Each structure stands twice: as C-alpha cells, then as structure tokens.
C-alpha cells in the first residue's frame, strides 16, 4: 500500500488536523460561526462544521459554480475522484472553461470544509450531501433522480430479475448482484446506446422530456406500449403507485455525462451601459451631494420645533410621510429614504416625551457646524453601514402589517454587504463607466445564487437591494450619471480610477467575492488549456484586477506563519489577496473619510453672501447661501422654488414674521441693502414700511386674552367686522377689548383678518416671537443588525487557531493507561493523593501531564501541562493548551495521567 494511502484522512477531523495554521484561519474567516465560541479541539470544530445550520449558511454563501460543484458531488459516488467530478461538470465532450475553473471551485469547498479528502477520494460532508442530494420532496437543481440501487430498494427480487432478462442480461443468484449488473449496463456507454437504439420513437420522446428534470412522471395502471417497453427494461422505475422515475445513470448517459444543463464556471461580466467623462461624473455627483445636504437640512428645519408624532407601534404615519414628501417636493419613497438616512446618521430620533414626537438630536447642531464635505461623508458612511432599508416602506411584513418609515421591521441584514458589493462592481469598471443594471443583478445572482430558485414574477431580496442601492447612490451623490464618483471610490477604500483599469474584462474580476475566486476563473477563460490540474500553482495566480494590496504576504493573519508548508493541502490559500472593497475597520474608515472629503470639497459650490432682488417682490439666490444669510432670509421671505437657484417671495405675512422675530423696519432695509447685488426695489421697500407701520398697533395679552390699542377707532372697526364674531370680543374700556380665548388664538384670528397685532408681556413690553428649536435628549444612531457572526479579525483568528491546536494536542496526545480505558472526552479520575504525587514527580522529572480540570464556572476541560512547582495547594505549570504559565488549584484537578513515551 502506498504511503499516500496510509496518510489519507479517514474523517473531516483528520483532514482538518492535516491543515496548517493559515488554512485553519482561512476556514474560520470564511465561516465565522465556527469560531463562536472557540472550539476546544479539531474534533469539535469538525463536528460543528458538519451541523445543518452551519452547512446551510456556508452553502448560501457559495457562488454559482462552487454550488454547482457541490451539487455534482452530491449526485456522484461517495467518495468520488477528481476525474469523476470533472466528467460530471464538463461532460463527455469536455469544456475548457469548466476544466479551468473547477480547481478553484473545489478549493473553495475544501477551504470551507464542505469537501475533504484527496483528489482520488473526494467526500462531501454528510450534511451537505443530505441537503443537496435529490429526493422526491426536495428535487436537486441538477434535475437528476435516484440511482438504480436507490430506486429498486423496495422492489421484489423476482421483478429485478425480470428487468435483467428484458434488458438482455443473464439472471443472477441474488438481488444485490442483479442491481449491480443493471447499474453496469446503464453506465456502459456503448451497451446502453445499443439498448436505446431499439427503443420506440415515442419511448425516446418520453426520455427526452425527463432527461433534464424533473425526472418523475405519472403513468396509468395500464401504460401504453412505449411506456411498458421502458418499464420492462428498467429505463423507468416505479417509485410509488402511478409514479415512475428516470434512473440517474440513464439520465447522465442521455446528458452526455453532464450533471448540469448549463454549468456557469465564469461570472457574468458587468457591462457598461454608457461612459461619461470622469469630470462630468464627479461634477454631477458633487451637485447631487450638495442637494442631499440641502434636503436633509430642509427636513430637519421642518421638524425643528418638533416633528410628527410617533405611532403607537412606532414609526411615521402615512399622512405625515405624505406631508414630509410635499414639504421636500419629492415622492413618498424618496422622502422615506431621506428620513431614514437622517435617522441612520443619528440626526433625528424620538424625544421620549409623553406625547412622543420626532425631533432633531443634539448631534444635528454639531453636524451643521461641520464643513459641507465632512457632513456629506457622515451621511454616506451611515448609509453604507445601515441595515434599515427604506425601500421596503409601504410593504407588508410576515404578519401582514404595514411597514412604516422609522418604524420596526425595516432591518435587512444583507443590505450593507449588497451595497458594498454593488459599489465594488461599479469601482471595477473603467473611469466614468455606468453599468447596465441587469448585468449587475446577473453578477450578484451568480455570486450568491438562491438554492431554492426564484418564485415566478417575484424578485429576490438581494436583487431588490441592488436596485435600491443604484438609485440611492445616485440620490446621495456617491455616483453621478450612474458611474462611481472619485469621492465615492475613496470612501470605499478603492484605488483611484486611473489605477483600476478601464477594460470591461478587468472590471468583471474586480472586487471578487471571497468565496468565489472569480479572478482565477476569468483567467482560466483567457487560458482555456486549463493548466487545470488540481492543486496546480499556476491556477492559483490572483487576478491583477482584483482590489488588493500588492505585495502582501501569503498569510494576512497576524501571528500565523505564511502558507506553503507541508501541511497546506489548499493551494488556493497561498495566493489569496484580501478584497479591499469590504467594510473597512475603524482606522481605515477615518482615512477613507478624510480622502473622500478632500476630493469632494473643491467640487461643492462655495456659499454666497448675496442675493438678487427683483421688482416683483422676489429674491434670487444664484447658489447656496451662507448660513446667517440663509437663516435670516428664510424668516423674511418664503421659498417659492428650488433648484440651481432658489427663488424667495416677500409677502406681508413673511415681513410680519421678521418683525415678530424682533427686527425693525430699519434693520430689514439695512439687511437687504447689504446683501443685495441689485438696488432694493421700491415695491419691496414700500411693503416693509407699510407692514412695519401697522405692526404692533394692536397689542394682545392674557386676560384670558385682551386687545389694547391707543386708536379706539381701530377697535370700533374690529368690533364691527363680522369676521370677528368667532372671537367673541367685548369692550372693557375705550382702548381695550377682551376675548374668552387664549392669546395665541386671538393673534391668529386678528392676523387672518388682515391686522398686524403684536403680543405683549404682563409688563406691557412687546414679546419677540422666535422659533424655539426642539431637541431630543442625546441619542445614539441605530445599531445595524448583523448578518450572522462578524468576521473575526487577525488577532482573534491567531488566538483561536492556537487554542484549537493546543486543545487538540491535549485530546490526542497518547497517555499511559490509568485503570480502565476512558471514553472519548471523559476526564481522567485519580485520588487526591495520586494527583499530588504524580504532579510532584513531574516537577522533579520535567515530564508533561494530561489533566482533567474543572474551572470556577463548572466547565470541564482537558489540558496538557508541564508542572514547574507545587506549593500551598496550587500547581504552577506551563499550559500547552493556553500557551502560557498558569496556576491551578489542586482540588479542581479531577485526575492526571502521564503521557506515553514516543
């Protein structure tokens, strides 16, 4: 027997044991659920990797070709050779693209511990085989049915012998050999061809309808002659009364050996729909970024004195969302996006009062003081990380309840990953290239296919998230005219457009999924010869278009050696280049944010300190205004239209509003003269003077409420006015009227009648009406809902691998027998005296011991220690499991055993 046969792993645990540290770290990185909590040894890691929940999560993160490879292994013999797998994927005629991409797909499955064993004995983990293997209840995407052995498991021996006779085979002495003979016939190409050549034309038509699936069909109790011909020869086998199935071996023969009708070894290319000048893209994106800032500011000004009420179930009512959309002059879905964006950035929240309302947070005031580019970066970073998805607003949840903006049920854990992936694909295109949306969706579906397929007429969540990402990125200013901007690229941490290449082929490989290894697949397309022997280093060269840092060492995990040692069974690990377009760490985010702000700042328009007054009582702001000017003008005039230039309209009500805020007519004239590039029009000056002359003649105070005026003729005019009947005024003195209503209602009533009253205090002083900004208590931005366990960092991976190795050493180190043999995982048992004597002897001899230990929480573990000293009821020893010196109470050691000599 060859040495390779002796060293072949017999289980997944043994296969993991043969890996080096870098390979184990790659497994834990690709399947982070395996490291929470850290397994005690490699046997526990293998067990956890084979659980149904973990396997399903891993399968859901495979790209389409890797998943097709796993599906092919599920219908292949167990174990299967690499040549058998290649035959199932490429067919009898072969396919250079499949042959070139298969080593990387198989490497991905091995890396994620879904496949183990050498190329001559490939094994799919049992749970994955159970999930992917075809069954009547869960048909396989391959469209294949059961094998002859599986389909005839309940058939009588006599019937099996009849099948052999009809097929022209000699009878056998038992059912097992009969099934084997029938299987051999169906897997022999020439013999089965001769048998099928004798089939009636109608029988061949039936087989052609079943060959690509579903393999099941219905027959009557008295089938037609052509169906009887197929049934008699076992080309169709009964599985239930009235149901027949096409055996897997026959289907594979008719398919020319292919497990899949259309293998997809290469990812679909992201096709540019249009190409624009990079300067035009950046200018367009910057203009939209400015619009985004202005829209968020306008939203928060609208809610400055207290926004809409919070629904009892949480969120914004449909009426309030419509009102907000009208105020922002956008559609309701777009209004929901801006509201959710401000919430994700921590700028709005509920105030927590008894009559709970939404309002700006103190963070909004801090945000306003930042430079425009930094304010945009904060919004964009909040959008990238948010799991709340405004696109689902207006839909229904699983309980058929309406989903409202700012309400519960909007979190979609996949949203951040999809946003980053879509923008990564945009970053992979040439400068100024806007992608075709359908090609982006096709690429995402290849990278994360749905195992169950899509329902007819219903788009899957990831596709909808991708569409929303493209539209939201344009609204926010990450993209311009559909192409990724330079500041958007910098915020993602991608290299500048000039360095990323402008070819479509390069774009197709950029930012490849960690699970897929797309770059090599595309390289294989360029080299159809496939230098594709399994494990060939030539097939592992990374795509130069992938975003990564050139020159990184093979292992990017601190504390782990570089791959390439004897234990490295996964060549795909050696050349893995980290994908730069993944969510950045804290320090990386700060660097990327500074770079994005630096690129965006020169593109944003400079705030202006002037307006253009016109004779029709309007003012035109030809660009963004400085904040003090914009705030004052917002009080003195009403916004009539927005766009590249904002038009303000002066009305008696707006001028009165400025006077109520404490301004005098002289102040307003001086303000307009100072900030207008054109002379103040005479109609506007007359309007200000006229409103100021009448403003404050009437004084309203609290009686319930009273009206005071030195001109009794004016009071007589008010009393005679029929519109004042609702105010129920009565004269207390020649210059005083009283009303049974509050001062605010009386002020509004008189203003509606065309007067300009002013409120006064108890001392008779005019009250200046300024808006009181309502702020919530300090609030934190909503935390994103993670999509499973987070990816562990390099430090955690190194510590986890070290702990697993040490625990495995403790569990597998040979030990001298102590009494009866211990069952697997059972702690050794010795008396206190024996424990003390053995430990003291080990101190003198320097030997290592295997101990059972129970900590203060009652958790039991096995450890290998080298005792240093024993005193005061404690043993100080070097713990090989923890890789450090530790002290253990002797009474917590359940037993000891000496290690067997080598």
mmCIF file of N, CA and C in Angstrom, residues 19-23 554-555 561-575:
data_model
loop_
_atom_site.group_PDB
_atom_site.id
_atom_site.type_symbol
_atom_site.label_atom_id
_atom_site.label_comp_id
_atom_site.label_asym_id
_atom_site.label_seq_id
_atom_site.Cartn_x
_atom_site.Cartn_y
_atom_site.Cartn_z
ATOM 1 N N UNK A 19 -4.212 20.151 8.132
ATOM 2 C CA UNK A 19 -4.038 21.508 7.624
ATOM 3 C C UNK A 19 -3.000 22.266 8.451
ATOM 4 N N UNK A 20 -2.449 23.304 7.838
ATOM 5 C CA UNK A 20 -1.572 24.174 8.597
ATOM 6 C C UNK A 20 -2.394 25.311 9.206
ATOM 7 N N UNK A 21 -1.743 26.160 9.972
ATOM 8 C CA UNK A 21 -2.454 27.212 10.705
ATOM 9 C C UNK A 21 -3.124 28.201 9.768
ATOM 10 N N UNK A 22 -2.471 28.560 8.667
ATOM 11 C CA UNK A 22 -3.075 29.517 7.733
ATOM 12 C C UNK A 22 -4.352 28.953 7.127
ATOM 13 N N UNK A 23 -4.347 27.665 6.839
ATOM 14 C CA UNK A 23 -5.533 27.037 6.272
ATOM 15 C C UNK A 23 -6.683 27.004 7.279
ATOM 16 N N UNK A 554 1.672 35.946 2.088
ATOM 17 C CA UNK A 554 0.651 34.932 1.808
ATOM 18 C C UNK A 554 -0.335 34.837 2.930
ATOM 19 N N UNK A 555 0.097 34.978 4.146
ATOM 20 C CA UNK A 555 -0.820 34.947 5.281
ATOM 21 C C UNK A 555 -1.039 36.357 5.763
ATOM 22 N N UNK A 561 1.983 31.687 10.523
ATOM 23 C CA UNK A 561 3.036 31.600 9.515
ATOM 24 C C UNK A 561 2.449 31.652 8.131
ATOM 25 N N UNK A 562 3.284 32.016 7.185
ATOM 26 C CA UNK A 562 2.837 32.025 5.795
ATOM 27 C C UNK A 562 2.567 30.598 5.345
ATOM 28 N N UNK A 563 1.590 30.475 4.413
ATOM 29 C CA UNK A 563 1.239 29.154 3.909
ATOM 30 C C UNK A 563 2.363 28.611 3.045
ATOM 31 N N UNK A 564 2.218 27.390 2.695
ATOM 32 C CA UNK A 564 3.166 26.782 1.796
ATOM 33 C C UNK A 564 3.935 25.659 2.432
ATOM 34 N N UNK A 565 3.663 25.345 3.686
ATOM 35 C CA UNK A 565 4.344 24.259 4.358
ATOM 36 C C UNK A 565 3.780 22.930 3.939
ATOM 37 N N UNK A 566 4.339 21.860 4.470
ATOM 38 C CA UNK A 566 3.902 20.518 4.076
ATOM 39 C C UNK A 566 2.445 20.259 4.397
ATOM 40 N N UNK A 567 1.924 20.920 5.436
ATOM 41 C CA UNK A 567 0.548 20.616 5.812
ATOM 42 C C UNK A 567 -0.483 21.367 5.018
ATOM 43 N N UNK A 568 -0.052 22.252 4.123
ATOM 44 C CA UNK A 568 -1.021 23.051 3.379
ATOM 45 C C UNK A 568 -1.586 22.238 2.239
ATOM 46 N N UNK A 569 -2.825 21.782 2.402
ATOM 47 C CA UNK A 569 -3.470 20.980 1.370
ATOM 48 C C UNK A 569 -4.317 21.837 0.447
ATOM 49 N N UNK A 570 -4.380 23.157 0.712
ATOM 50 C CA UNK A 570 -5.275 24.014 -0.038
ATOM 51 C C UNK A 570 -4.478 25.098 -0.741
ATOM 52 N N UNK A 571 -4.013 24.863 -1.956
ATOM 53 C CA UNK A 571 -3.197 25.864 -2.625
ATOM 54 C C UNK A 571 -3.915 27.180 -2.844
ATOM 55 N N UNK A 572 -5.256 27.152 -2.823
ATOM 56 C CA UNK A 572 -5.979 28.398 -3.023
ATOM 57 C C UNK A 572 -5.670 29.409 -1.931
ATOM 58 N N UNK A 573 -5.229 28.934 -0.764
ATOM 59 C CA UNK A 573 -4.959 29.861 0.333
ATOM 60 C C UNK A 573 -3.683 30.659 0.112
ATOM 61 N N UNK A 574 -2.764 30.128 -0.645
ATOM 62 C CA UNK A 574 -1.442 30.730 -0.681
ATOM 63 C C UNK A 574 -1.450 32.082 -1.360
ATOM 64 N N UNK A 575 -2.385 32.277 -2.275
ATOM 65 C CA UNK A 575 -2.322 33.479 -3.081
ATOM 66 C C UNK A 575 -3.564 34.347 -2.908
#
